[in-house]
């Protein structure tokens, strides 16, 4: 898929991995609608991106992925502004084992909500142009992080949901590919003060510190490059891409 003239929606776009995905898509010719709850960070980012890429290539819409109403309004505004949606990156996520129900609502239900609302606009069977959805899971979506079991569950859910949607879309003729990225540790705000985010498991925080020192951390640009690969390579559907400091590897899942 060539990105020139295509429209992307990125959730959690105001900073970190979402910002890097946004910049990567813009640099490769797409228009990008940034959805986030952090209005100040997003507005500053869009101001800078507009100077670099032009006023008509970006749009920020305040949107909490926990709200179907806000997602519906954001996608409708996107279509009204840019004529359609070709790419969706469900990237927004949090780490909070204290408020674990909020983690589920954002990390897993937010991906499902975003996907189902976007389907109404992207599905070729309902007047859409088709396209691609790339969801942000984690290596914790493939194996357990013992310090954050609910976070682990949400990311496993994102992997499973994405792979099932890939199959459903192909079997139904929606014209939409679904893929998922599974990064290891990435140098963003997300990793700041992990102890405070692990709730009843904070006594295990040294496990994470040992894992990070062993695994190292990725740059956000490493992750964004992998998203670009899954967006542009039209052979990719139902793929999970592990991204770690030593490289990246498509996951081979057991077949039934
Ligand atoms: N940083 C890391 O080590 C890794 C992060 N990930 C995943 O990558 C994604 C992005 O994480 P980072 O960029 O590292 O985090 P970050 O904290 O730097 O950025 C997350 C962005 O999502 C936004 N956000 C949070 N809740 C939201 C909501 N309800 N609605 C809309 N936007 C919301 C935040 O305002 C922020 O702009 C998350 O899904 C995370 O689980 C996956 C693997 C590793
Ligand atoms: C503080 C939590 C980080 C949240 C951000 C994130 O999603 C990072 C994930 C990075 C790596 C996850 C790795 C999971 C590994 C498991 O599959 C298992 O192999 C762990 C084994 C630990 C060990 O080395 O013994």
PDB file of C-alpha atoms and ligand atoms in Angstrom:
ATOM      1  CA  UNK A   1       0.000   0.000   0.000  1.00  0.00           C
ATOM      2  CA  UNK A   2       1.456   3.350  -1.068  1.00  0.00           C
ATOM      3  CA  UNK A   3       0.668   5.944   1.587  1.00  0.00           C
ATOM      4  CA  UNK A   4       0.361   9.016  -0.632  1.00  0.00           C
ATOM      5  CA  UNK A   5      -3.195  10.326  -0.327  1.00  0.00           C
ATOM      6  CA  UNK A   6      -4.111   7.777   2.325  1.00  0.00           C
ATOM      7  CA  UNK A   7      -5.695   8.761   5.653  1.00  0.00           C
ATOM      8  CA  UNK A   8      -4.587   7.229   8.939  1.00  0.00           C
ATOM      9  CA  UNK A   9      -6.067   7.427  12.430  1.00  0.00           C
ATOM     10  CA  UNK A  10      -3.650   6.867  15.329  1.00  0.00           C
ATOM     11  CA  UNK A  11      -4.836   6.555  18.942  1.00  0.00           C
ATOM     12  CA  UNK A  12      -2.522   7.533  21.766  1.00  0.00           C
ATOM     13  CA  UNK A  13      -0.734   9.709  19.198  1.00  0.00           C
ATOM     14  CA  UNK A  14       0.334  12.607  21.418  1.00  0.00           C
ATOM     15  CA  UNK A  15       3.592  11.041  22.564  1.00  0.00           C
ATOM     16  CA  UNK A  16       5.750   7.941  22.643  1.00  0.00           C
ATOM     17  CA  UNK A  17       5.129   5.167  20.145  1.00  0.00           C
ATOM     18  CA  UNK A  18       1.956   6.814  18.824  1.00  0.00           C
ATOM     19  CA  UNK A  19       3.841  10.010  18.041  1.00  0.00           C
ATOM     20  CA  UNK A  20       6.524   8.028  16.237  1.00  0.00           C
ATOM     21  CA  UNK A  21       3.913   6.114  14.218  1.00  0.00           C
ATOM     22  CA  UNK A  22       2.265   9.426  13.306  1.00  0.00           C
ATOM     23  CA  UNK A  23       5.545  10.957  12.152  1.00  0.00           C
ATOM     24  CA  UNK A  24       6.488   7.838  10.173  1.00  0.00           C
ATOM     25  CA  UNK A  25       3.141   7.798   8.346  1.00  0.00           C
ATOM     26  CA  UNK A  26       3.326  11.531   7.610  1.00  0.00           C
ATOM     27  CA  UNK A  27       6.897  11.209   6.345  1.00  0.00           C
ATOM     28  CA  UNK A  28       5.709   8.498   3.941  1.00  0.00           C
ATOM     29  CA  UNK A  29       2.897  10.597   2.491  1.00  0.00           C
ATOM     30  CA  UNK A  30      -0.202   9.839   4.570  1.00  0.00           C
ATOM     31  CA  UNK A  31      -2.512  12.299   6.298  1.00  0.00           C
ATOM     32  CA  UNK A  32      -2.872  11.534   9.991  1.00  0.00           C
ATOM     33  CA  UNK A  33      -5.659  12.148  12.504  1.00  0.00           C
ATOM     34  CA  UNK A  34      -4.264  12.062  16.019  1.00  0.00           C
ATOM     35  CA  UNK A  35      -6.575  10.878  18.788  1.00  0.00           C
ATOM     36  CA  UNK A  36      -5.541  11.313  22.412  1.00  0.00           C
ATOM     37  CA  UNK A  37      -6.719  12.528  25.827  1.00  0.00           C
ATOM     38  CA  UNK A  38      -3.570  14.598  26.387  1.00  0.00           C
ATOM     39  CA  UNK A  39      -4.727  17.752  24.601  1.00  0.00           C
ATOM     40  CA  UNK A  40      -1.767  19.946  25.484  1.00  0.00           C
ATOM     41  CA  UNK A  41       0.828  17.471  24.238  1.00  0.00           C
ATOM     42  CA  UNK A  42      -1.203  16.695  21.114  1.00  0.00           C
ATOM     43  CA  UNK A  43      -1.773  20.350  20.210  1.00  0.00           C
ATOM     44  CA  UNK A  44       1.932  21.128  20.580  1.00  0.00           C
ATOM     45  CA  UNK A  45       2.810  18.106  18.447  1.00  0.00           C
ATOM     46  CA  UNK A  46       0.303  18.998  15.708  1.00  0.00           C
ATOM     47  CA  UNK A  47       1.608  22.575  15.638  1.00  0.00           C
ATOM     48  CA  UNK A  48       5.122  21.266  14.997  1.00  0.00           C
ATOM     49  CA  UNK A  49       3.979  18.625  12.498  1.00  0.00           C
ATOM     50  CA  UNK A  50       1.975  21.213  10.548  1.00  0.00           C
ATOM     51  CA  UNK A  51       5.115  23.342  10.163  1.00  0.00           C
ATOM     52  CA  UNK A  52       7.025  20.307   8.901  1.00  0.00           C
ATOM     53  CA  UNK A  53       4.411  18.612   6.701  1.00  0.00           C
ATOM     54  CA  UNK A  54       1.829  21.320   5.917  1.00  0.00           C
ATOM     55  CA  UNK A  55      -1.389  22.506   7.525  1.00  0.00           C
ATOM     56  CA  UNK A  56      -3.665  20.073   5.676  1.00  0.00           C
ATOM     57  CA  UNK A  57      -1.937  16.818   6.617  1.00  0.00           C
ATOM     58  CA  UNK A  58      -2.761  16.499  10.320  1.00  0.00           C
ATOM     59  CA  UNK A  59      -5.767  16.890  12.589  1.00  0.00           C
ATOM     60  CA  UNK A  60      -5.949  16.411  16.354  1.00  0.00           C
ATOM     61  CA  UNK A  61      -9.225  15.294  17.905  1.00  0.00           C
ATOM     62  CA  UNK A  62      -9.578  14.875  21.638  1.00  0.00           C
ATOM     63  CA  UNK A  63     -10.819  11.314  22.095  1.00  0.00           C
ATOM     64  CA  UNK A  64     -10.862   8.849  24.976  1.00  0.00           C
ATOM     65  CA  UNK A  65     -10.848   5.311  23.573  1.00  0.00           C
ATOM     66  CA  UNK A  66     -12.989   4.273  26.543  1.00  0.00           C
ATOM     67  CA  UNK A  67     -15.881   6.165  24.943  1.00  0.00           C
ATOM     68  CA  UNK A  68     -17.703   4.741  21.947  1.00  0.00           C
ATOM     69  CA  UNK A  69     -19.428   8.109  21.520  1.00  0.00           C
ATOM     70  CA  UNK A  70     -16.112   9.952  21.296  1.00  0.00           C
ATOM     71  CA  UNK A  71     -14.692   7.351  18.901  1.00  0.00           C
ATOM     72  CA  UNK A  72     -17.755   7.599  16.662  1.00  0.00           C
ATOM     73  CA  UNK A  73     -17.496  11.398  16.594  1.00  0.00           C
ATOM     74  CA  UNK A  74     -13.772  11.254  15.845  1.00  0.00           C
ATOM     75  CA  UNK A  75     -14.130   8.814  12.960  1.00  0.00           C
ATOM     76  CA  UNK A  76     -17.064  10.791  11.507  1.00  0.00           C
ATOM     77  CA  UNK A  77     -15.003  13.996  11.687  1.00  0.00           C
ATOM     78  CA  UNK A  78     -12.109  12.167  10.036  1.00  0.00           C
ATOM     79  CA  UNK A  79     -14.285  11.062   7.106  1.00  0.00           C
ATOM     80  CA  UNK A  80     -15.860  14.532   6.827  1.00  0.00           C
ATOM     81  CA  UNK A  81     -12.410  16.123   6.743  1.00  0.00           C
ATOM     82  CA  UNK A  82     -10.346  13.724   4.652  1.00  0.00           C
ATOM     83  CA  UNK A  83     -12.977  11.721   2.775  1.00  0.00           C
ATOM     84  CA  UNK A  84     -12.353   8.302   4.306  1.00  0.00           C
ATOM     85  CA  UNK A  85     -10.129   6.108   6.509  1.00  0.00           C
ATOM     86  CA  UNK A  86      -7.493   3.756   5.099  1.00  0.00           C
ATOM     87  CA  UNK A  87      -5.286   3.013   8.118  1.00  0.00           C
ATOM     88  CA  UNK A  88      -6.070   2.629  11.819  1.00  0.00           C
ATOM     89  CA  UNK A  89      -3.427   2.223  14.528  1.00  0.00           C
ATOM     90  CA  UNK A  90      -5.039   1.270  17.849  1.00  0.00           C
ATOM     91  CA  UNK A  91      -2.055   2.233  19.957  1.00  0.00           C
ATOM     92  CA  UNK A  92      -3.395   3.916  23.129  1.00  0.00           C
ATOM     93  CA  UNK A  93      -2.596   1.998  26.288  1.00  0.00           C
ATOM     94  CA  UNK A  94      -1.742   2.280  29.965  1.00  0.00           C
ATOM     95  CA  UNK A  95      -0.011   0.238  32.637  1.00  0.00           C
ATOM     96  CA  UNK A  96      -1.894   0.317  35.926  1.00  0.00           C
ATOM     97  CA  UNK A  97      -2.356  -2.848  37.939  1.00  0.00           C
ATOM     98  CA  UNK A  98      -4.017  -0.785  40.685  1.00  0.00           C
ATOM     99  CA  UNK A  99      -6.791   0.441  38.387  1.00  0.00           C
ATOM    100  CA  UNK A 100      -6.849  -2.811  36.464  1.00  0.00           C
ATOM    101  CA  UNK A 101     -10.391  -2.386  35.163  1.00  0.00           C
ATOM    102  CA  UNK A 102      -9.286   0.893  33.542  1.00  0.00           C
ATOM    103  CA  UNK A 103      -6.380  -0.979  31.970  1.00  0.00           C
ATOM    104  CA  UNK A 104      -8.817  -3.476  30.473  1.00  0.00           C
ATOM    105  CA  UNK A 105     -11.141  -0.681  29.302  1.00  0.00           C
ATOM    106  CA  UNK A 106      -8.333   1.145  27.501  1.00  0.00           C
ATOM    107  CA  UNK A 107      -5.874  -1.535  26.409  1.00  0.00           C
ATOM    108  CA  UNK A 108      -8.301  -4.219  25.249  1.00  0.00           C
ATOM    109  CA  UNK A 109     -11.807  -2.775  25.037  1.00  0.00           C
ATOM    110  CA  UNK A 110     -10.391   0.409  23.476  1.00  0.00           C
ATOM    111  CA  UNK A 111      -8.859  -1.641  20.662  1.00  0.00           C
ATOM    112  CA  UNK A 112     -12.128  -3.512  20.121  1.00  0.00           C
ATOM    113  CA  UNK A 113     -14.198  -0.298  20.256  1.00  0.00           C
ATOM    114  CA  UNK A 114     -11.866   1.492  17.860  1.00  0.00           C
ATOM    115  CA  UNK A 115     -11.881  -1.428  15.454  1.00  0.00           C
ATOM    116  CA  UNK A 116     -15.660  -1.840  15.420  1.00  0.00           C
ATOM    117  CA  UNK A 117     -16.325   1.876  14.979  1.00  0.00           C
ATOM    118  CA  UNK A 118     -13.722   2.110  12.213  1.00  0.00           C
ATOM    119  CA  UNK A 119     -15.224  -0.939  10.463  1.00  0.00           C
ATOM    120  CA  UNK A 120     -18.360   1.110   9.766  1.00  0.00           C
ATOM    121  CA  UNK A 121     -16.203   3.464   7.685  1.00  0.00           C
ATOM    122  CA  UNK A 122     -13.486   1.136   6.291  1.00  0.00           C
ATOM    123  CA  UNK A 123     -15.461  -1.997   5.388  1.00  0.00           C
ATOM    124  CA  UNK A 124     -15.800  -2.365   1.611  1.00  0.00           C
ATOM    125  CA  UNK A 125     -19.177  -4.063   2.150  1.00  0.00           C
ATOM    126  CA  UNK A 126     -20.549  -0.877   3.718  1.00  0.00           C
ATOM    127  CA  UNK A 127     -19.088   1.679   1.322  1.00  0.00           C
ATOM    128  CA  UNK A 128     -15.606   1.877   2.761  1.00  0.00           C
ATOM    129  CA  UNK A 129     -12.303   1.756   0.909  1.00  0.00           C
ATOM    130  CA  UNK A 130     -10.841  -1.198   2.831  1.00  0.00           C
ATOM    131  CA  UNK A 131      -7.357  -0.739   4.271  1.00  0.00           C
ATOM    132  CA  UNK A 132      -5.327  -1.952   7.221  1.00  0.00           C
ATOM    133  CA  UNK A 133      -5.514  -1.979  11.013  1.00  0.00           C
ATOM    134  CA  UNK A 134      -2.321  -2.322  13.060  1.00  0.00           C
ATOM    135  CA  UNK A 135      -2.842  -2.843  16.787  1.00  0.00           C
ATOM    136  CA  UNK A 136      -0.201  -2.246  19.439  1.00  0.00           C
ATOM    137  CA  UNK A 137       0.107  -5.191  21.788  1.00  0.00           C
ATOM    138  CA  UNK A 138       3.433  -6.093  23.447  1.00  0.00           C
ATOM    139  CA  UNK A 139       5.776  -8.995  24.010  1.00  0.00           C
ATOM    140  CA  UNK A 140       3.535  -9.327  27.081  1.00  0.00           C
ATOM    141  CA  UNK A 141       0.876 -10.316  24.592  1.00  0.00           C
ATOM    142  CA  UNK A 142       2.843 -13.462  23.800  1.00  0.00           C
ATOM    143  CA  UNK A 143       4.208 -14.396  27.214  1.00  0.00           C
ATOM    144  CA  UNK A 144       3.468 -13.398  30.826  1.00  0.00           C
ATOM    145  CA  UNK A 145       4.914 -10.389  32.602  1.00  0.00           C
ATOM    146  CA  UNK A 146       4.499 -11.694  36.156  1.00  0.00           C
ATOM    147  CA  UNK A 147       4.498  -8.170  37.657  1.00  0.00           C
ATOM    148  CA  UNK A 148       1.446  -7.114  35.649  1.00  0.00           C
ATOM    149  CA  UNK A 149      -0.983  -9.960  35.047  1.00  0.00           C
ATOM    150  CA  UNK A 150      -3.886  -7.753  33.946  1.00  0.00           C
ATOM    151  CA  UNK A 151      -1.676  -5.829  31.496  1.00  0.00           C
ATOM    152  CA  UNK A 152      -0.520  -9.225  30.220  1.00  0.00           C
ATOM    153  CA  UNK A 153      -4.139 -10.336  29.806  1.00  0.00           C
ATOM    154  CA  UNK A 154      -5.052  -7.192  27.872  1.00  0.00           C
ATOM    155  CA  UNK A 155      -2.159  -7.618  25.461  1.00  0.00           C
ATOM    156  CA  UNK A 156      -2.859 -11.328  24.950  1.00  0.00           C
ATOM    157  CA  UNK A 157      -6.407 -10.244  24.172  1.00  0.00           C
ATOM    158  CA  UNK A 158      -5.219  -7.709  21.610  1.00  0.00           C
ATOM    159  CA  UNK A 159      -3.151 -10.391  19.838  1.00  0.00           C
ATOM    160  CA  UNK A 160      -6.031 -12.853  19.776  1.00  0.00           C
ATOM    161  CA  UNK A 161      -8.603 -10.263  18.711  1.00  0.00           C
ATOM    162  CA  UNK A 162      -6.380  -9.001  15.904  1.00  0.00           C
ATOM    163  CA  UNK A 163      -5.710 -12.477  14.508  1.00  0.00           C
ATOM    164  CA  UNK A 164      -9.413 -13.390  14.685  1.00  0.00           C
ATOM    165  CA  UNK A 165     -10.390 -10.137  12.952  1.00  0.00           C
ATOM    166  CA  UNK A 166      -7.848 -10.860  10.210  1.00  0.00           C
ATOM    167  CA  UNK A 167      -9.539 -14.181   9.536  1.00  0.00           C
ATOM    168  CA  UNK A 168     -13.068 -12.800   9.778  1.00  0.00           C
ATOM    169  CA  UNK A 169     -12.231  -9.930   7.421  1.00  0.00           C
ATOM    170  CA  UNK A 170     -10.611 -12.193   4.836  1.00  0.00           C
ATOM    171  CA  UNK A 171     -13.518 -14.664   4.981  1.00  0.00           C
ATOM    172  CA  UNK A 172     -16.116 -11.878   4.760  1.00  0.00           C
ATOM    173  CA  UNK A 173     -14.520  -9.771   2.028  1.00  0.00           C
ATOM    174  CA  UNK A 174     -14.159  -6.612   4.125  1.00  0.00           C
ATOM    175  CA  UNK A 175     -10.980  -5.659   2.266  1.00  0.00           C
ATOM    176  CA  UNK A 176      -9.210  -4.831   5.551  1.00  0.00           C
ATOM    177  CA  UNK A 177      -5.986  -6.417   6.811  1.00  0.00           C
ATOM    178  CA  UNK A 178      -5.372  -6.756  10.558  1.00  0.00           C
ATOM    179  CA  UNK A 179      -1.897  -7.060  12.104  1.00  0.00           C
ATOM    180  CA  UNK A 180      -0.390  -6.601  15.570  1.00  0.00           C
ATOM    181  CA  UNK A 181       2.983  -5.415  16.859  1.00  0.00           C
ATOM    182  CA  UNK A 182       4.533  -6.957  19.964  1.00  0.00           C
ATOM    183  CA  UNK A 183       7.383  -4.701  21.074  1.00  0.00           C
ATOM    184  CA  UNK A 184       9.709  -5.382  23.967  1.00  0.00           C
ATOM    185  CA  UNK A 185      10.613  -2.484  26.296  1.00  0.00           C
ATOM    186  CA  UNK A 186      10.523   0.894  24.512  1.00  0.00           C
ATOM    187  CA  UNK A 187      12.062   4.102  25.860  1.00  0.00           C
ATOM    188  CA  UNK A 188       8.940   6.197  26.569  1.00  0.00           C
ATOM    189  CA  UNK A 189       7.130   7.774  29.531  1.00  0.00           C
ATOM    190  CA  UNK A 190       5.305   4.454  29.845  1.00  0.00           C
ATOM    191  CA  UNK A 191       8.328   2.936  31.576  1.00  0.00           C
ATOM    192  CA  UNK A 192       8.708   5.767  34.101  1.00  0.00           C
ATOM    193  CA  UNK A 193       8.275   4.741  37.756  1.00  0.00           C
ATOM    194  CA  UNK A 194       7.095   1.181  37.007  1.00  0.00           C
ATOM    195  CA  UNK A 195       6.848   0.284  40.711  1.00  0.00           C
ATOM    196  CA  UNK A 196       3.949   2.710  41.141  1.00  0.00           C
ATOM    197  CA  UNK A 197       2.053   0.978  38.340  1.00  0.00           C
ATOM    198  CA  UNK A 198       2.293  -2.605  39.550  1.00  0.00           C
ATOM    199  CA  UNK A 199      -0.103  -2.424  42.467  1.00  0.00           C
ATOM    200  CA  UNK A 200      -0.067  -5.578  44.602  1.00  0.00           C
ATOM    201  CA  UNK A 201       2.867  -6.919  42.567  1.00  0.00           C
ATOM    202  CA  UNK A 202       5.214  -3.970  43.136  1.00  0.00           C
ATOM    203  CA  UNK A 203       7.329  -6.238  45.381  1.00  0.00           C
ATOM    204  CA  UNK A 204       8.342  -7.992  42.145  1.00  0.00           C
ATOM    205  CA  UNK A 205       9.593  -4.773  40.506  1.00  0.00           C
ATOM    206  CA  UNK A 206      13.185  -5.985  40.461  1.00  0.00           C
ATOM    207  CA  UNK A 207      12.092  -8.694  37.999  1.00  0.00           C
ATOM    208  CA  UNK A 208      11.259  -5.953  35.510  1.00  0.00           C
ATOM    209  CA  UNK A 209      14.483  -4.101  36.184  1.00  0.00           C
ATOM    210  CA  UNK A 210      16.414  -7.315  35.505  1.00  0.00           C
ATOM    211  CA  UNK A 211      14.414  -7.925  32.316  1.00  0.00           C
ATOM    212  CA  UNK A 212      15.027  -4.402  31.076  1.00  0.00           C
ATOM    213  CA  UNK A 213      18.744  -4.567  31.785  1.00  0.00           C
ATOM    214  CA  UNK A 214      18.875  -7.950  29.997  1.00  0.00           C
ATOM    215  CA  UNK A 215      16.636  -7.006  27.046  1.00  0.00           C
ATOM    216  CA  UNK A 216      17.598  -3.362  26.640  1.00  0.00           C
ATOM    217  CA  UNK A 217      15.145  -0.794  25.332  1.00  0.00           C
ATOM    218  CA  UNK A 218      13.961   0.005  21.834  1.00  0.00           C
ATOM    219  CA  UNK A 219      13.702   3.440  20.270  1.00  0.00           C
ATOM    220  CA  UNK A 220      10.223   4.517  19.251  1.00  0.00           C
ATOM    221  CA  UNK A 221      11.487   4.778  15.667  1.00  0.00           C
ATOM    222  CA  UNK A 222      12.236   1.018  15.684  1.00  0.00           C
ATOM    223  CA  UNK A 223       8.587   0.360  16.502  1.00  0.00           C
ATOM    224  CA  UNK A 224       7.252   2.886  13.995  1.00  0.00           C
ATOM    225  CA  UNK A 225       9.313   1.277  11.213  1.00  0.00           C
ATOM    226  CA  UNK A 226       7.689  -2.074  11.999  1.00  0.00           C
ATOM    227  CA  UNK A 227       4.235  -0.510  11.872  1.00  0.00           C
ATOM    228  CA  UNK A 228       5.078   0.975   8.457  1.00  0.00           C
ATOM    229  CA  UNK A 229       6.115  -2.490   7.249  1.00  0.00           C
ATOM    230  CA  UNK A 230       2.798  -4.040   8.325  1.00  0.00           C
ATOM    231  CA  UNK A 231       0.836  -1.134   6.819  1.00  0.00           C
ATOM    232  CA  UNK A 232       2.539  -1.134   3.427  1.00  0.00           C
ATOM    233  CA  UNK A 233       3.148  -4.875   2.881  1.00  0.00           C
ATOM    234  CA  UNK A 234      -0.175  -6.045   1.501  1.00  0.00           C
ATOM    235  CA  UNK A 235       0.799  -9.696   1.999  1.00  0.00           C
ATOM    236  CA  UNK A 236       0.621  -9.175   5.770  1.00  0.00           C
ATOM    237  CA  UNK A 237      -2.707 -10.147   7.348  1.00  0.00           C
ATOM    238  CA  UNK A 238      -3.101 -11.809  10.754  1.00  0.00           C
ATOM    239  CA  UNK A 239       0.591 -11.348  11.521  1.00  0.00           C
ATOM    240  CA  UNK A 240       2.126 -10.652  14.933  1.00  0.00           C
ATOM    241  CA  UNK A 241       5.551  -9.023  14.801  1.00  0.00           C
ATOM    242  CA  UNK A 242       7.888  -9.346  17.788  1.00  0.00           C
ATOM    243  CA  UNK A 243      10.215  -6.369  18.032  1.00  0.00           C
ATOM    244  CA  UNK A 244      13.229  -6.515  20.331  1.00  0.00           C
ATOM    245  CA  UNK A 245      16.576  -4.776  20.492  1.00  0.00           C
ATOM    246  CA  UNK A 246      18.274  -7.623  18.577  1.00  0.00           C
ATOM    247  CA  UNK A 247      15.775  -7.401  15.710  1.00  0.00           C
ATOM    248  CA  UNK A 248      12.268  -8.393  14.792  1.00  0.00           C
ATOM    249  CA  UNK A 249      10.544 -11.692  14.085  1.00  0.00           C
ATOM    250  CA  UNK A 250       7.110 -12.714  12.840  1.00  0.00           C
ATOM    251  CA  UNK A 251       5.487 -15.062  15.330  1.00  0.00           C
ATOM    252  CA  UNK A 252       4.641 -18.598  14.228  1.00  0.00           C
ATOM    253  CA  UNK A 253       1.564 -19.722  16.129  1.00  0.00           C
ATOM    254  CA  UNK A 254       0.512 -23.344  16.645  1.00  0.00           C
ATOM    255  CA  UNK A 255      -2.016 -24.402  14.006  1.00  0.00           C
ATOM    256  CA  UNK A 256      -5.095 -26.320  15.176  1.00  0.00           C
TER     257      UNK A 256
HETATM  258  N1  LIG B   1       6.792   1.587  26.304  1.00  0.00           N
HETATM  259  C1  LIG B   1       6.906   0.266  26.264  1.00  0.00           C
HETATM  260  O1  LIG B   1       7.848  -0.338  26.827  1.00  0.00           O
HETATM  261  C2  LIG B   1       5.896  -0.541  25.527  1.00  0.00           C
HETATM  262  C3  LIG B   1       4.638  -0.027  25.218  1.00  0.00           C
HETATM  263  N2  LIG B   1       3.735  -0.821  24.555  1.00  0.00           N
HETATM  264  C4  LIG B   1       2.410  -0.330  24.221  1.00  0.00           C
HETATM  265  O2  LIG B   1       2.555   0.765  23.315  1.00  0.00           O
HETATM  266  C5  LIG B   1       1.422   1.639  23.420  1.00  0.00           C
HETATM  267  C6  LIG B   1       1.910   3.067  23.556  1.00  0.00           C
HETATM  268  O3  LIG B   1       2.730   3.103  24.703  1.00  0.00           O
HETATM  269  P1  LIG B   1       3.850   4.243  24.901  1.00  0.00           P
HETATM  270  O4  LIG B   1       3.959   5.100  23.689  1.00  0.00           O
HETATM  271  O5  LIG B   1       5.060   3.575  25.419  1.00  0.00           O
HETATM  272  O6  LIG B   1       3.166   5.044  26.088  1.00  0.00           O
HETATM  273  P2  LIG B   1       3.029   6.605  26.378  1.00  0.00           P
HETATM  274  O7  LIG B   1       2.497   6.664  27.778  1.00  0.00           O
HETATM  275  O8  LIG B   1       4.284   7.314  26.021  1.00  0.00           O
HETATM  276  O9  LIG B   1       1.893   7.089  25.351  1.00  0.00           O
HETATM  277  C7  LIG B   1       0.589   6.599  25.457  1.00  0.00           C
HETATM  278  C8  LIG B   1      -0.357   7.628  24.844  1.00  0.00           C
HETATM  279  O10 LIG B   1      -1.679   7.103  24.932  1.00  0.00           O
HETATM  280  C9  LIG B   1      -2.538   8.123  25.430  1.00  0.00           C
HETATM  281  N3  LIG B   1      -3.710   7.547  26.104  1.00  0.00           N
HETATM  282  C10 LIG B   1      -3.740   6.933  27.317  1.00  0.00           C
HETATM  283  N4  LIG B   1      -4.990   6.577  27.621  1.00  0.00           N
HETATM  284  C11 LIG B   1      -5.785   6.977  26.597  1.00  0.00           C
HETATM  285  C12 LIG B   1      -7.167   6.894  26.315  1.00  0.00           C
HETATM  286  N5  LIG B   1      -8.018   6.364  27.205  1.00  0.00           N
HETATM  287  N6  LIG B   1      -7.630   7.389  25.141  1.00  0.00           N
HETATM  288  C13 LIG B   1      -6.773   7.954  24.253  1.00  0.00           C
HETATM  289  N7  LIG B   1      -5.445   8.082  24.454  1.00  0.00           N
HETATM  290  C14 LIG B   1      -4.968   7.585  25.608  1.00  0.00           C
HETATM  291  C15 LIG B   1      -1.661   8.928  26.379  1.00  0.00           C
HETATM  292  O11 LIG B   1      -2.217  10.217  26.595  1.00  0.00           O
HETATM  293  C16 LIG B   1      -0.353   8.959  25.609  1.00  0.00           C
HETATM  294  O12 LIG B   1      -0.303  10.043  24.720  1.00  0.00           O
HETATM  295  C17 LIG B   1       0.625   1.117  24.635  1.00  0.00           C
HETATM  296  O13 LIG B   1      -0.470   0.356  24.167  1.00  0.00           O
HETATM  297  C18 LIG B   1       1.613   0.210  25.372  1.00  0.00           C
HETATM  298  O14 LIG B   1       0.958  -0.826  26.082  1.00  0.00           O
HETATM  299  C19 LIG B   1       4.036  -2.111  24.165  1.00  0.00           C
HETATM  300  C20 LIG B   1       5.270  -2.633  24.456  1.00  0.00           C
HETATM  301  C21 LIG B   1       6.286  -1.892  25.142  1.00  0.00           C
HETATM  302  C1  LIG B   2       6.856  -2.482  33.272  1.00  0.00           C
HETATM  303  C2  LIG B   2       6.066  -3.277  32.317  1.00  0.00           C
HETATM  304  C3  LIG B   2       6.415  -2.915  30.882  1.00  0.00           C
HETATM  305  C4  LIG B   2       5.196  -2.593  30.082  1.00  0.00           C
HETATM  306  C5  LIG B   2       5.568  -2.292  28.653  1.00  0.00           C
HETATM  307  C6  LIG B   2       5.638  -3.553  27.860  1.00  0.00           C
HETATM  308  O1  LIG B   2       4.643  -3.963  27.309  1.00  0.00           O
HETATM  309  C7  LIG B   2       6.926  -4.242  27.807  1.00  0.00           C
HETATM  310  C8  LIG B   2       7.022  -5.554  27.503  1.00  0.00           C
HETATM  311  C9  LIG B   2       8.381  -6.079  27.354  1.00  0.00           C
HETATM  312  C10 LIG B   2       8.739  -7.347  27.442  1.00  0.00           C
HETATM  313  C11 LIG B   2       7.876  -8.426  27.836  1.00  0.00           C
HETATM  314  C12 LIG B   2       8.411  -9.680  27.869  1.00  0.00           C
HETATM  315  C13 LIG B   2       7.631 -10.839  28.251  1.00  0.00           C
HETATM  316  C14 LIG B   2       8.302 -12.007  28.390  1.00  0.00           C
HETATM  317  C15 LIG B   2       7.551 -13.262  28.726  1.00  0.00           C
HETATM  318  O2  LIG B   2       7.189 -13.860  27.536  1.00  0.00           O
HETATM  319  C16 LIG B   2       8.429 -14.238  29.507  1.00  0.00           C
HETATM  320  O3  LIG B   2       9.326 -14.772  28.552  1.00  0.00           O
HETATM  321  C17 LIG B   2       9.225 -13.504  30.579  1.00  0.00           C
HETATM  322  C18 LIG B   2      10.391 -14.371  31.097  1.00  0.00           C
HETATM  323  C19 LIG B   2      11.213 -13.487  32.059  1.00  0.00           C
HETATM  324  C20 LIG B   2      12.586 -14.041  32.182  1.00  0.00           C
HETATM  325  O4  LIG B   2      13.469 -13.596  31.422  1.00  0.00           O
HETATM  326  O5  LIG B   2      12.728 -15.002  32.991  1.00  0.00           O
END
